[in-house]
Short mmCIF file of C-alpha atoms in Angstrom, two decimals:
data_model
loop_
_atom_site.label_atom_id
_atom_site.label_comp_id
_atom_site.label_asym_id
_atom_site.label_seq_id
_atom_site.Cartn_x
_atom_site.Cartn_y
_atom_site.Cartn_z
CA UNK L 1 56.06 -79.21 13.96
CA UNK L 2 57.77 -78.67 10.60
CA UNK L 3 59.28 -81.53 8.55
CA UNK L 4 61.46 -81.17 5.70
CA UNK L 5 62.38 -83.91 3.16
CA UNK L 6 65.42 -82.67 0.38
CA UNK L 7 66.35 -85.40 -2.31
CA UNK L 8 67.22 -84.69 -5.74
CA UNK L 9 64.72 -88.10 -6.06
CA UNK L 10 61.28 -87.63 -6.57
CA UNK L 11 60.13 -91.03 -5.58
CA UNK L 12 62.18 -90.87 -2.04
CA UNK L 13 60.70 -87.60 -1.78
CA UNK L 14 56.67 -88.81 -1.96
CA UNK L 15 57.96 -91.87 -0.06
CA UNK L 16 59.15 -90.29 3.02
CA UNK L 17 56.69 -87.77 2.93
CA UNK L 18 53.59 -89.94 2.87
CA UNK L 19 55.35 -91.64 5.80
CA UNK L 20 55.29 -88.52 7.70
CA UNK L 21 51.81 -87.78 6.46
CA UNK L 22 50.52 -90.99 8.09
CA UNK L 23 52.38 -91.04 11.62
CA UNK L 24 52.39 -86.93 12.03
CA UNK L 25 49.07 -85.51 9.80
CA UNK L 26 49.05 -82.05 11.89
CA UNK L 27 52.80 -81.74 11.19
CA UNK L 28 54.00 -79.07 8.26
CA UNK L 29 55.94 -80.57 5.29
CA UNK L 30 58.15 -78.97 3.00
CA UNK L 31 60.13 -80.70 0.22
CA UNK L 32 63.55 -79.85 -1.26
CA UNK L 33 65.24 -80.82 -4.66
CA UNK L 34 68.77 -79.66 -4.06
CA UNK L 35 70.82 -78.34 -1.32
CA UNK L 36 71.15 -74.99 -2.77
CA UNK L 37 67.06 -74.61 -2.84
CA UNK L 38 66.82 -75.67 0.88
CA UNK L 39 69.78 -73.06 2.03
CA UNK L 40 67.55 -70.41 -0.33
CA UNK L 41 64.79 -71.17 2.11
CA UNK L 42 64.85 -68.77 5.30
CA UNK L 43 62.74 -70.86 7.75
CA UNK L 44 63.54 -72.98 10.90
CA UNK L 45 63.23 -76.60 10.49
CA UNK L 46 62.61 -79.06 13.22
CA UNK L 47 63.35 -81.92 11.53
CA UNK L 48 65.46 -83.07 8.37
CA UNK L 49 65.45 -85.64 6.12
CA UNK L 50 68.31 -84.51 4.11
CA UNK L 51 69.84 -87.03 1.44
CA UNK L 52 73.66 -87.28 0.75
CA UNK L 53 74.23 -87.97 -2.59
CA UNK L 54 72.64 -84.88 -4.46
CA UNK L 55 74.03 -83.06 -7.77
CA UNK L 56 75.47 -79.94 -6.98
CA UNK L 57 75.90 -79.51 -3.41
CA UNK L 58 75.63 -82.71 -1.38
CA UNK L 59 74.04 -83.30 1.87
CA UNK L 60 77.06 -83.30 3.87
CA UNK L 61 77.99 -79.36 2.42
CA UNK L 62 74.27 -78.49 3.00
CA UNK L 63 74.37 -79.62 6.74
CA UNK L 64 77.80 -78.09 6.93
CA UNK L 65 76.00 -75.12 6.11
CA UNK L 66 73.03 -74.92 8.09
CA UNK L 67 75.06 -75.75 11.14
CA UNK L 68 77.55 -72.64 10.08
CA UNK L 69 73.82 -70.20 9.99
CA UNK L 70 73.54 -71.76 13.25
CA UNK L 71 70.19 -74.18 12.62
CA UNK L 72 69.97 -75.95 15.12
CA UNK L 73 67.44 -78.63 12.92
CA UNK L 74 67.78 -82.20 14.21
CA UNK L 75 69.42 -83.93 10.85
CA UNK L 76 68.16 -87.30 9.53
CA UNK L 77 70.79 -88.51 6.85
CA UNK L 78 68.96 -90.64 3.96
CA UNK L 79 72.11 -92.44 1.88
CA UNK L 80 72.55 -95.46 -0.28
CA UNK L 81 75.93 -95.91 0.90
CA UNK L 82 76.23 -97.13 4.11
CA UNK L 83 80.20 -95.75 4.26
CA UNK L 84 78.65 -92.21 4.27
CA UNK L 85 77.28 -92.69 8.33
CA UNK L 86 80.28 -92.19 9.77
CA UNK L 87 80.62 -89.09 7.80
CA UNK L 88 77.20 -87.73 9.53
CA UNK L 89 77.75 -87.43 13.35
CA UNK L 90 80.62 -84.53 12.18
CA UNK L 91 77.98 -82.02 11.68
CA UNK L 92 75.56 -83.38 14.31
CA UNK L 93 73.48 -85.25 12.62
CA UNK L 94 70.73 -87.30 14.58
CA UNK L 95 70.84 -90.29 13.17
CA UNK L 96 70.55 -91.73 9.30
CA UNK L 97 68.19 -94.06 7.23
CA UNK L 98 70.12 -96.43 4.75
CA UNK L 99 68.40 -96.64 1.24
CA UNK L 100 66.12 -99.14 1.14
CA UNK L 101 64.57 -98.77 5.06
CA UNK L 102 61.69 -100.49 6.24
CA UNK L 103 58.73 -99.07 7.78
CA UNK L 104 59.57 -100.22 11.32
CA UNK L 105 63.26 -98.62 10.91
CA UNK L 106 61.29 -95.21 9.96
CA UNK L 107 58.89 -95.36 12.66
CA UNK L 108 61.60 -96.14 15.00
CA UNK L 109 63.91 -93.17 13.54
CA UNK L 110 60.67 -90.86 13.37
CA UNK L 111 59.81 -91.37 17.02
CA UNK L 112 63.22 -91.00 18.02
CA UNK L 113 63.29 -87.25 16.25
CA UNK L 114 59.82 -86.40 17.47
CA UNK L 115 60.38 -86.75 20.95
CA UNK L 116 63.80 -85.19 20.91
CA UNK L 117 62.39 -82.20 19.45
CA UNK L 118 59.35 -82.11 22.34
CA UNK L 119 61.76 -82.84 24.63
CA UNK L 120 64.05 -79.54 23.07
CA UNK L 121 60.52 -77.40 23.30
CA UNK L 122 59.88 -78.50 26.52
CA UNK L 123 63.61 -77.35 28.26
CA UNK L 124 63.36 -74.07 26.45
CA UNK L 125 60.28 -73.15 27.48
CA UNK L 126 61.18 -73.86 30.82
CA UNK L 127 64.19 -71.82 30.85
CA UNK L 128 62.26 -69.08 28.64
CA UNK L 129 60.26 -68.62 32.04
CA UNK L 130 62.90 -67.97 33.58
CA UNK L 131 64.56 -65.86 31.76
CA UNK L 132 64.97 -62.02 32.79
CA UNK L 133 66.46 -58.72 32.52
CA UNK L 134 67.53 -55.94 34.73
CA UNK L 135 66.73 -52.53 34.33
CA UNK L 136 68.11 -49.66 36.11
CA UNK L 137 64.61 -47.30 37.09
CA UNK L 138 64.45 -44.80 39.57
CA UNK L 139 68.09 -45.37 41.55
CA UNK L 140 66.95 -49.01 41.59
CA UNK L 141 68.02 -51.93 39.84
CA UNK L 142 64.63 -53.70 38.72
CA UNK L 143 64.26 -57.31 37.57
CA UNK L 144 61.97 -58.30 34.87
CA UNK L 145 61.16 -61.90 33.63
CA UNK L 146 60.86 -61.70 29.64
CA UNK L 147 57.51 -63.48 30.01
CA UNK L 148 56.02 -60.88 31.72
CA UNK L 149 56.49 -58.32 29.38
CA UNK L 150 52.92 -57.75 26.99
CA UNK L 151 54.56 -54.52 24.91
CA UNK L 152 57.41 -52.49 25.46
CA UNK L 153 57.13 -48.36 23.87
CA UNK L 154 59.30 -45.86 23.47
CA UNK L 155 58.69 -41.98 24.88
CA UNK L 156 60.68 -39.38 25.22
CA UNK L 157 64.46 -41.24 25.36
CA UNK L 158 62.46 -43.53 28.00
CA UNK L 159 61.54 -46.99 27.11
CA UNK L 160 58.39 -47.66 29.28
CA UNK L 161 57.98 -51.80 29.80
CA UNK L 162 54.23 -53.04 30.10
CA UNK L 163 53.62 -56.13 32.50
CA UNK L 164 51.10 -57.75 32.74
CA UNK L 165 50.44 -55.94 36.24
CA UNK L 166 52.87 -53.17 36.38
CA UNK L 167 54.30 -50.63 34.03
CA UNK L 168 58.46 -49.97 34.69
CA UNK L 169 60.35 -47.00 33.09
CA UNK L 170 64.31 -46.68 31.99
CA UNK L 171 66.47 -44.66 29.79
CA UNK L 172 67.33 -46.70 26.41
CA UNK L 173 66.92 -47.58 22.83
CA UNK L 174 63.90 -49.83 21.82
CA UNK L 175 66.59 -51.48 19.33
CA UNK L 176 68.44 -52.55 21.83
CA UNK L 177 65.46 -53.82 23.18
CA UNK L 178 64.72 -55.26 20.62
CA UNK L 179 67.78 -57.53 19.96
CA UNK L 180 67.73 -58.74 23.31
CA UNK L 181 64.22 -60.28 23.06
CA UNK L 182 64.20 -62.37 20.48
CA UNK L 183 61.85 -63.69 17.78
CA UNK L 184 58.36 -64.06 20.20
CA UNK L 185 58.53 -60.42 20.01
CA UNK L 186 57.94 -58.24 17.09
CA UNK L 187 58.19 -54.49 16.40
CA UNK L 188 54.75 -53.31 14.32
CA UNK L 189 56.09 -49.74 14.24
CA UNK L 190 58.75 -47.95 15.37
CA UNK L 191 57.48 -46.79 18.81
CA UNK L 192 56.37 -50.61 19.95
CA UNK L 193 57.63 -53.95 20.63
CA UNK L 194 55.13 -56.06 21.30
CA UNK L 195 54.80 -60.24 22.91
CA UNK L 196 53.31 -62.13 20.50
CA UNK L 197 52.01 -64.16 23.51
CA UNK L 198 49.58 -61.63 24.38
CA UNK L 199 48.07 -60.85 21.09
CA UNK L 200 44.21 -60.35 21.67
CA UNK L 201 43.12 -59.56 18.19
CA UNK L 202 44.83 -58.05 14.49
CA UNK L 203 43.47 -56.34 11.68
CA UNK L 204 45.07 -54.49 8.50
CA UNK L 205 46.06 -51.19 10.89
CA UNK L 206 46.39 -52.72 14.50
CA UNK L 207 46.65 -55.02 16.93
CA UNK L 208 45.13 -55.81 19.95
CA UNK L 209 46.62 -57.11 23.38
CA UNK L 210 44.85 -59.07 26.27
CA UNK L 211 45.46 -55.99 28.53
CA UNK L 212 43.05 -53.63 25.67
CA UNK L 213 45.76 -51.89 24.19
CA UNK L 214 45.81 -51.11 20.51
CA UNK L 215 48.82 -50.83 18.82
CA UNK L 216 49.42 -49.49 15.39
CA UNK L 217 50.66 -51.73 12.33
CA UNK L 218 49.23 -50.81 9.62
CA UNK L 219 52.96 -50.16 7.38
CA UNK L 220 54.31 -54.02 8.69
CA UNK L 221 51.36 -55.58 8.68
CA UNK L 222 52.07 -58.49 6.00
CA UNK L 223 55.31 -58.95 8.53
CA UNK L 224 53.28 -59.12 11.23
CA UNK L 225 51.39 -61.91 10.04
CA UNK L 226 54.03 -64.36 8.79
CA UNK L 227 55.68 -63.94 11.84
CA UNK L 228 53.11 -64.66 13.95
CA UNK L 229 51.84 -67.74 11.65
CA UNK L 230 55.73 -68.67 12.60
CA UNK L 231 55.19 -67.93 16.76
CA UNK L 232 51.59 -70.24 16.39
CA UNK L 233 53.58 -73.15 14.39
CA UNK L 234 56.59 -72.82 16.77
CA UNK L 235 54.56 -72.73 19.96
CA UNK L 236 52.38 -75.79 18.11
CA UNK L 237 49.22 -73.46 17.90
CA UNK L 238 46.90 -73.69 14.09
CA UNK L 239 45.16 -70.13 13.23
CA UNK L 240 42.10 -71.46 12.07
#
C-alpha cells in the first residue's frame, strides 16, 4: 500500500508519517512539500494526507487536480481551519483531520482509509476476473477472459493470444491490444505483450513466463522493472 503525506510543514510531515510507520510498517511512504512537487510526481497513490493551507498551490487546487488526471487516491484533508471541511467533500475527499488531532482520531481516520482501499482492491479484482474480450478467429466469435491471457505476439498481421491452455489467432494491431489491457500488462518489445501475472523469471535481455517461454527485453528493460516493482506493490507483493 502506498501512503503519501504533502505539507509545506516539516513537523506535520514526520508526525503523520511516524503514525503511519507504527500502525502500517510494510506500507510505502512518500512525502510532499508543495502541491506542485506532488502533481510532478507520476505515481498512483492509495492514500493522501494532503494539507490545505500550502504556499503556492493549496490543497484544494492540488486535489482539484489529481481528480481532473483522473486519480482516483482516497483524499485525507489535514487543515487548521475547521471552515475548510466543507470545502473537501467537492473533490471527493474521504474524510479530514483538524490540526491538532489526537492519536485515537488518526487511528480511527487511518482504519477507515485502509479498509476502504482493501475493500476497492478486493471489487476490482473480482471484476478483473471477469473481465473479457471477444475476438473474431476462424468465422467464430471467441471469448477470452483478460486473466487468462500469459503473452499476446504479433506475426504476420495476426496477433496470436497465449492462454494459459490454448493459443487463439485474429487479424489486428498489438497497439490496439495493447490499450485495451491495461497497466498488468507490459510490452518488452515490439512483437510481445506480456501478463505481468505470469512472469517466471527476468534478466537484463529476457523474461521468462510460467508456461517456459522467453521473451526478449533487453532495449526496455529498466521499464520493465519499475513497472513490475509497480504490479508487485499494487497487487501487495515485496521483491525481495
Amino acid at each position: 500500500m502506498r501512503i503519501a503525506v504533502c505539507d509545506d510543514e516539516k513537523a506535520i510531515r514526520k508526525l503523520i508519517g511516524d503514525k503511519v510507520r507504527k500502525l502500517y510498517p510494510q506500507s510505502e511512504l512518500l512525502f510532499f512539500e508543495s502541491g506542485e512537487e506532488l502533481l510532478a510526481r507520476e505515481c498512483q497513490l492509495d492514500i493522501l494526507f494532503l494539507d490545505i493551507q500550502m504556499p503556492g498551490r493549496n490543497g484544494m487546487e492540488t486535489a482539484r487536480e489529481l481528480r481532473r488526471k483522473g486519480r482516483n487516491t482516497i483524499l485525507v484533508f489535514v487543515t487548521a481551519i475547521e471552515e475548510y471541511v466543507f470545502q473537501a467533500f467537492d473533490v471527493g475527499a474521504f474524510h479530514y483531520l483538524v490540526k491538532p488531532f489526537t492519536d485515537e482520531k488518526f487511528h480511527e481516520v487511518m482504519a477507515s482509509a485502509v479498509s476502504s482501499v482493501r475493500e476497492r482492491e478486493d471489487k476490482e479484482e473480482a471484476e478483473k476476473k471477469e473481465k473479457y474480450m471477444m475476438v473474431s478467429s476462424g468465422g467464430s466469435h471467441i471469448k477470452i477472459l483478460l486473466d487468462d491471457i500469459v503473452y499476446a505476439e504479433v506475426f504476420n498481421r495476426k496477433i496470436i493470444i497465449h492462454k494459459r491452455d490454448s493459443t487463439v489467432e485474429y487479424y489486428g494491431k498489438l497497439s490496439d491490444l495493447e490499450k485495451s489491457l491495461g497497466e498488468d500488462f507490459f510490452r518488452p518489445h515490439r512483437a510481445y505483450l506480456i501478463h505481468f501475472k505470469y512472469v517466471m523469471k527476468y534478466n537484463a535481455t529476457s523474461i521468462t513466463m510460467e508456461n517456459g517461454s522467453v521473451i526478449m527485453a533487453k532495449a526496455k528493460f529498466p521499464e520493465f522493472v519499475k513497472k513490475y516493482l509497480q504490479y508487485n506493490r499494487r497487487k501487495g507483493k515485496e521483491i525481495v
